[in-house]
PDB file of C-alpha atoms in Angstrom:
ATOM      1  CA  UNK J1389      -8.564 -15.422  11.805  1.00 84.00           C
ATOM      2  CA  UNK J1390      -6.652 -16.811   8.816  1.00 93.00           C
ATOM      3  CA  UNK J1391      -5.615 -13.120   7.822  1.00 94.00           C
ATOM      4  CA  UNK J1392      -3.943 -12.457  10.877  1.00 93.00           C
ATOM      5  CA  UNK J1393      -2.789 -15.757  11.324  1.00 94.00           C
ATOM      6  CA  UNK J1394      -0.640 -15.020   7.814  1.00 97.00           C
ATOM      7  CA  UNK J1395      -0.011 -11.435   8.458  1.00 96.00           C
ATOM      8  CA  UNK J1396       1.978 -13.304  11.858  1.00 96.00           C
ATOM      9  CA  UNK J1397       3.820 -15.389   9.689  1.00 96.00           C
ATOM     10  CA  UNK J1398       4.976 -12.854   7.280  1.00 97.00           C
ATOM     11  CA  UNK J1399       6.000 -10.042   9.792  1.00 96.00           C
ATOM     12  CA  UNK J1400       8.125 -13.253  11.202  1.00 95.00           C
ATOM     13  CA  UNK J1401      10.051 -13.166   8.276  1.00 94.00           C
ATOM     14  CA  UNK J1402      10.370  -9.303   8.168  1.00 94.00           C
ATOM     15  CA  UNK J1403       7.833  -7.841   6.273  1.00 95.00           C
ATOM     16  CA  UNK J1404       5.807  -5.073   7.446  1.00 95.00           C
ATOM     17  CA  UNK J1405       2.535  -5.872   6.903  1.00 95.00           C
ATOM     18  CA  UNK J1406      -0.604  -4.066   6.620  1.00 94.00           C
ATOM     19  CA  UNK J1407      -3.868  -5.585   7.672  1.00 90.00           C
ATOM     20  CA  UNK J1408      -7.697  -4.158   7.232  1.00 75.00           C
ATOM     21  CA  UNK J1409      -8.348  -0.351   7.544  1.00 72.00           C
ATOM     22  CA  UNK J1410      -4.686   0.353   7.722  1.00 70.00           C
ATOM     23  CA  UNK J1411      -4.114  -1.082   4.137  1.00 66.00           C
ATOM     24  CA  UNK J1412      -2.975   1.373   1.483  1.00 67.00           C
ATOM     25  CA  UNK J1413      -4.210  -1.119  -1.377  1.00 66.00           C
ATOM     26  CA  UNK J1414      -7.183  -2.672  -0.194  1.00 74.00           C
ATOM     27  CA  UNK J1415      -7.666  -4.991  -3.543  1.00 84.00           C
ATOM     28  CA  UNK J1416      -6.088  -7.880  -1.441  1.00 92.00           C
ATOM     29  CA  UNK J1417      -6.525  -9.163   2.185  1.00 94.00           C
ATOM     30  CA  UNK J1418      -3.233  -8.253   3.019  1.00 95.00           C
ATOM     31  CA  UNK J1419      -0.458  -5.629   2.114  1.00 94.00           C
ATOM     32  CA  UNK J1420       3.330  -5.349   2.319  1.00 94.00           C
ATOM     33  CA  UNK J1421       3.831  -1.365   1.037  1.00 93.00           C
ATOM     34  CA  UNK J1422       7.777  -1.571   1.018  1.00 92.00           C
ATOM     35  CA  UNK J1423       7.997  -4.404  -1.556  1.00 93.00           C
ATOM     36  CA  UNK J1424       4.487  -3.283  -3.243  1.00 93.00           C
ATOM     37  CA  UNK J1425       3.357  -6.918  -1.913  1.00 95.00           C
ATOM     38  CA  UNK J1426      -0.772  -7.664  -2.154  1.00 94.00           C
ATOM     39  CA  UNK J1427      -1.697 -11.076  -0.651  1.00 96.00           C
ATOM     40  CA  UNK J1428      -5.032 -12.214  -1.086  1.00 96.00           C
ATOM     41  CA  UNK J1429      -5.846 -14.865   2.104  1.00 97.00           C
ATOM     42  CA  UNK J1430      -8.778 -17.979   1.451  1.00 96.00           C
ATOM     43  CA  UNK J1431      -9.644 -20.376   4.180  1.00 94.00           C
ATOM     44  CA  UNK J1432     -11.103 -23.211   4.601  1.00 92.00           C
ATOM     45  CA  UNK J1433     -12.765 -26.352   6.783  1.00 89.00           C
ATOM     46  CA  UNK J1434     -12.093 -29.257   5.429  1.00 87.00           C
ATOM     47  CA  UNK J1435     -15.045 -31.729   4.652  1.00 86.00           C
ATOM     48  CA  UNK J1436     -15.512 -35.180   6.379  1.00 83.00           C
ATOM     49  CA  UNK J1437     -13.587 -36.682   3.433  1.00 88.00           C
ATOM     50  CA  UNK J1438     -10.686 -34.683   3.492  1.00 88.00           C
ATOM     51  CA  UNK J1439     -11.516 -32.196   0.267  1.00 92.00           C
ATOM     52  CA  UNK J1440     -11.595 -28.015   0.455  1.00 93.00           C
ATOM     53  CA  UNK J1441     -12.162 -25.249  -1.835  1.00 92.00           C
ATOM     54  CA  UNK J1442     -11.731 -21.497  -2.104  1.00 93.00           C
ATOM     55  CA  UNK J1443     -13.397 -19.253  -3.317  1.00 91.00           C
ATOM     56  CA  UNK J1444     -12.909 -16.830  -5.719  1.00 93.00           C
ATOM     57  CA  UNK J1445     -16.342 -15.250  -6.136  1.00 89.00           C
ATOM     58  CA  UNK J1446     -16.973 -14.119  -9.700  1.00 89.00           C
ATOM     59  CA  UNK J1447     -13.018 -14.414 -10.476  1.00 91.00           C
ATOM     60  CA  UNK J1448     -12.598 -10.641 -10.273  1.00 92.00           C
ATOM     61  CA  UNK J1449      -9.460 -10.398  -7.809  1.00 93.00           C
ATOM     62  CA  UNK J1450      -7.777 -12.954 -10.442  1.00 95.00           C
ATOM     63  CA  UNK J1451      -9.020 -11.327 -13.869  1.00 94.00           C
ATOM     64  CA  UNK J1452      -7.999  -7.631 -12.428  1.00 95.00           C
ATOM     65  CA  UNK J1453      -5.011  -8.860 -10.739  1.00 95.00           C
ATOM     66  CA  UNK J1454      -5.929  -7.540  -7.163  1.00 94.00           C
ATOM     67  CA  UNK J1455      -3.167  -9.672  -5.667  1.00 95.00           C
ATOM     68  CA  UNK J1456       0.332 -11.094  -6.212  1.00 96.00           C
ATOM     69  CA  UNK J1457       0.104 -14.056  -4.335  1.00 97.00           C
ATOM     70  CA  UNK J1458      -2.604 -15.990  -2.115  1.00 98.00           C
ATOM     71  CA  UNK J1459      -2.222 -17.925   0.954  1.00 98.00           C
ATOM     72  CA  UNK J1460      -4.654 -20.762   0.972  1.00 97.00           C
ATOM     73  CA  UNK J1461      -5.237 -21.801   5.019  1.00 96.00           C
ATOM     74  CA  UNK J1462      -7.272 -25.079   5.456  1.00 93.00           C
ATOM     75  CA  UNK J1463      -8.274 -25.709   9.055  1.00 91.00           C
ATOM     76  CA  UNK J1464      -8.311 -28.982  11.070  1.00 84.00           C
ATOM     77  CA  UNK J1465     -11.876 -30.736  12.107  1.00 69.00           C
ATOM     78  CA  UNK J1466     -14.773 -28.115  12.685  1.00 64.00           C
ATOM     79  CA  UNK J1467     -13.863 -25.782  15.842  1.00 59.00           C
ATOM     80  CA  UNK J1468     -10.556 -27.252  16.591  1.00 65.00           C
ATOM     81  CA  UNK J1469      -9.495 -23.902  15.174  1.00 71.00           C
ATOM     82  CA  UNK J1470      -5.933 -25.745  13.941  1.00 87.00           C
ATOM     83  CA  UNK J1471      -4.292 -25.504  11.432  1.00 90.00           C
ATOM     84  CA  UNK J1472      -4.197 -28.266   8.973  1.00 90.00           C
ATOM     85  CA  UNK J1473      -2.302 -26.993   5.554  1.00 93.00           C
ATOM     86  CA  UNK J1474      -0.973 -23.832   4.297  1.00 96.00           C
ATOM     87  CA  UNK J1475      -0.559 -23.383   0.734  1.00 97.00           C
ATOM     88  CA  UNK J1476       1.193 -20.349  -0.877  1.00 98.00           C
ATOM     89  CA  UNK J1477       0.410 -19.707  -4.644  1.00 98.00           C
ATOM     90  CA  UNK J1478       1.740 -17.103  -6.786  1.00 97.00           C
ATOM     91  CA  UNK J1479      -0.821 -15.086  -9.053  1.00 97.00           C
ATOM     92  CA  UNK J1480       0.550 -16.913 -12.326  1.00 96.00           C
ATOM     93  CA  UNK J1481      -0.057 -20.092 -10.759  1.00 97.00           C
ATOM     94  CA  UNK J1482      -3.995 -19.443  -9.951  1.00 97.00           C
ATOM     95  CA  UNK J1483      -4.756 -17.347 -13.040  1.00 96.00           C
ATOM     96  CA  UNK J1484      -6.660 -19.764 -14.706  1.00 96.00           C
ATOM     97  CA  UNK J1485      -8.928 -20.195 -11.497  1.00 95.00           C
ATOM     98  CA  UNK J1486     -11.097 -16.792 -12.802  1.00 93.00           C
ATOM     99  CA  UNK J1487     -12.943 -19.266 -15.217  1.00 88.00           C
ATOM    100  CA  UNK J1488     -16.372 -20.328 -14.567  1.00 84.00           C
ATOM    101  CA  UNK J1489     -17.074 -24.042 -13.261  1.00 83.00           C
ATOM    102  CA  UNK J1490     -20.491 -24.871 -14.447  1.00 76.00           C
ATOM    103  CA  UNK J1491     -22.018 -27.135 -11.753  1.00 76.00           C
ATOM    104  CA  UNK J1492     -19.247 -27.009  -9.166  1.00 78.00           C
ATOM    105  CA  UNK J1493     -20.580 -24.401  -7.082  1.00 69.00           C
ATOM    106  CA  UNK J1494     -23.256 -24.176  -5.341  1.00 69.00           C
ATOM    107  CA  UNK J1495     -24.114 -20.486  -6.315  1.00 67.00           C
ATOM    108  CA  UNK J1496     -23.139 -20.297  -9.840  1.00 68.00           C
ATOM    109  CA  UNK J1497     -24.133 -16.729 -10.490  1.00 71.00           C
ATOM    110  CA  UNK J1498     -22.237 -15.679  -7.457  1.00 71.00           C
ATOM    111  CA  UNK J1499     -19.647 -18.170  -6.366  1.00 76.00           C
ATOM    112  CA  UNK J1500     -18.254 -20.590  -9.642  1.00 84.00           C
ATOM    113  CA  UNK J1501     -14.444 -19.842  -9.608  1.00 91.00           C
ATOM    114  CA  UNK J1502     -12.915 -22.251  -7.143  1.00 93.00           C
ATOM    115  CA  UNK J1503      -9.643 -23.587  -6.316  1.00 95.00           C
ATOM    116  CA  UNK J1504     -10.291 -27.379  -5.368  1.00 95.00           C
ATOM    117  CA  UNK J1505      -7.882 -28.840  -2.575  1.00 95.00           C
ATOM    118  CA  UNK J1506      -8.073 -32.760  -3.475  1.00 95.00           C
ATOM    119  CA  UNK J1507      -6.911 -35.171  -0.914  1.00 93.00           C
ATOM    120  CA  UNK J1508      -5.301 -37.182  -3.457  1.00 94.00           C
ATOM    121  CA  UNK J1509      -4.891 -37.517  -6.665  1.00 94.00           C
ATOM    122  CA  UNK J1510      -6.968 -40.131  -7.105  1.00 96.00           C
ATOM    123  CA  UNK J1511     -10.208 -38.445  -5.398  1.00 96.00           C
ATOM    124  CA  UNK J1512      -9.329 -36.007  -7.835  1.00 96.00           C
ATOM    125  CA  UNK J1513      -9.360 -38.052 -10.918  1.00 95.00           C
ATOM    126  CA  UNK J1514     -12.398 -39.664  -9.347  1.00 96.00           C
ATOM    127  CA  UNK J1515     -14.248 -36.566  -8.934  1.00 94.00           C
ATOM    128  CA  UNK J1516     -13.406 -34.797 -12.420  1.00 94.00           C
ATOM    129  CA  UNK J1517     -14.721 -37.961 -14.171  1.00 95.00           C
ATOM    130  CA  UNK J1518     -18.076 -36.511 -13.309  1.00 92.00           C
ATOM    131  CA  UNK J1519     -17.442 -33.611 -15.312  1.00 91.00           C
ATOM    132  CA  UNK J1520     -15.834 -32.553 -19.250  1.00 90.00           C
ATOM    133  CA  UNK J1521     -12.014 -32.005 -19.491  1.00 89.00           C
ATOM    134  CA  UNK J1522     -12.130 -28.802 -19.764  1.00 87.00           C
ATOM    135  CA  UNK J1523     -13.382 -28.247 -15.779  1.00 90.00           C
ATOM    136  CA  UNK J1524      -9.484 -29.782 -14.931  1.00 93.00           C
ATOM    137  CA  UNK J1525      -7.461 -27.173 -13.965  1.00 95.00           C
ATOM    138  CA  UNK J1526      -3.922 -27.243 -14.116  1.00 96.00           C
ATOM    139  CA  UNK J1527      -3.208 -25.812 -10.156  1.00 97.00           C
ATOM    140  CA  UNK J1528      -5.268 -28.667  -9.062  1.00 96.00           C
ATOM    141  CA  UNK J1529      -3.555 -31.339 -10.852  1.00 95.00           C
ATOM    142  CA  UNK J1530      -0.196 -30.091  -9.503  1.00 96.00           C
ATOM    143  CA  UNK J1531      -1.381 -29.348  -5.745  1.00 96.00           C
ATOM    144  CA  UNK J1532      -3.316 -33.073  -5.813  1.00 95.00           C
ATOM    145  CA  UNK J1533       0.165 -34.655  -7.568  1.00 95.00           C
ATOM    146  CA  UNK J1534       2.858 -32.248  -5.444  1.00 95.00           C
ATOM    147  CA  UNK J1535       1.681 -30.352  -2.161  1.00 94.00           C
ATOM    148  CA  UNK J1536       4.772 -29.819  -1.231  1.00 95.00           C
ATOM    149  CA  UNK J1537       5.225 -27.559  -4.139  1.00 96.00           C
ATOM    150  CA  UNK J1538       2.786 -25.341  -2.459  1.00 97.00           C
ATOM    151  CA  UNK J1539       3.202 -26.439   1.495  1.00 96.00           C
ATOM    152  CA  UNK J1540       4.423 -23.508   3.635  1.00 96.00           C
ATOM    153  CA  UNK J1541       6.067 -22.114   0.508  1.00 97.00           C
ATOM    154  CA  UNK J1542       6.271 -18.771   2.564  1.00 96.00           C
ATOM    155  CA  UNK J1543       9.944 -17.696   0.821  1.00 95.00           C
ATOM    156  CA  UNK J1544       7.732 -17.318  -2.756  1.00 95.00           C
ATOM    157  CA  UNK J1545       6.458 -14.204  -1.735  1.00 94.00           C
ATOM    158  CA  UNK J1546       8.641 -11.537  -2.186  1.00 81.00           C
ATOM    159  CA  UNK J1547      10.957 -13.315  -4.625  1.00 60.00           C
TER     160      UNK J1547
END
């Protein structure tokens, strides 16, 4: 759902978008062939205490740079099927996600590269006390400190 939820929002502002089968570069979720666009889409239900996460699997998409720019959609309460925040990211901004976070995951061989979505700053801080410095990432700091950085930033992609 999230996929064609974005690909609505981006052929609103004009793109052409391909979607599934019908993609000529199938490294991403989604792709724009005129402007040699690939966005990657991540979703998300938010848990009872307001925190999400995407994945990125083994970090692969982010280490080969499959994509050049993700759209991360968090959904409201379990089966309302709302929307609750849209993030845009460029790749530079989630490179660092391809490293490994030891004990984060719940399938470390298979799932450790994740993108945290903090509902503060302070449940962030809170949370990374549990764990060395090094597990901070940058992204998070800045989407925890300033969402609206990242909130329905749809006119990044393209620029």
């Amino acid at each position: 759902y999230a996929e064609y939820l974005v690909a609505l929002e981006l052929t609103k502002r004009g793109y052409k978008v391909q979607i599934l089968d019908e993609r000529e570069d199938k490294g991403a979720d989604l792709y724009i062939p005129k402007e040699d666009i690939a966005v990657e889409v991540k979703s998300a239900l938010p848990e009872d205490d307001g925190w999400a996460a995407a994945s990125f699997s083994t970090g692969n998409q982010i280490k080969k740079k499959k994509f050049d720019y993700c759209v991360f959609v968090v959904f409201g309460d379990k089966g309302e099927g709302k929307v609750q925040k849209i993030s845009v990211f460029s790749w530079d901004e989630l490179e660092e996600v391809h490293r490994k976070r030891t004990g984060m995951a719940g399938f470390i061989d298979t799932n450790p590269c994740l993108l945290l979505y903090a509902p503060s700053v302070k449940a962030y801080n809170d949370y990374m006390k549990k764990y060395p410095p090094s597990q901070k990432l940058h992204i998070e700091i800045q989407l925890s400190k300033h969402p609206g950085r990242y909130a329905d930033k749809w006119s990044k992609i393209g620029r």
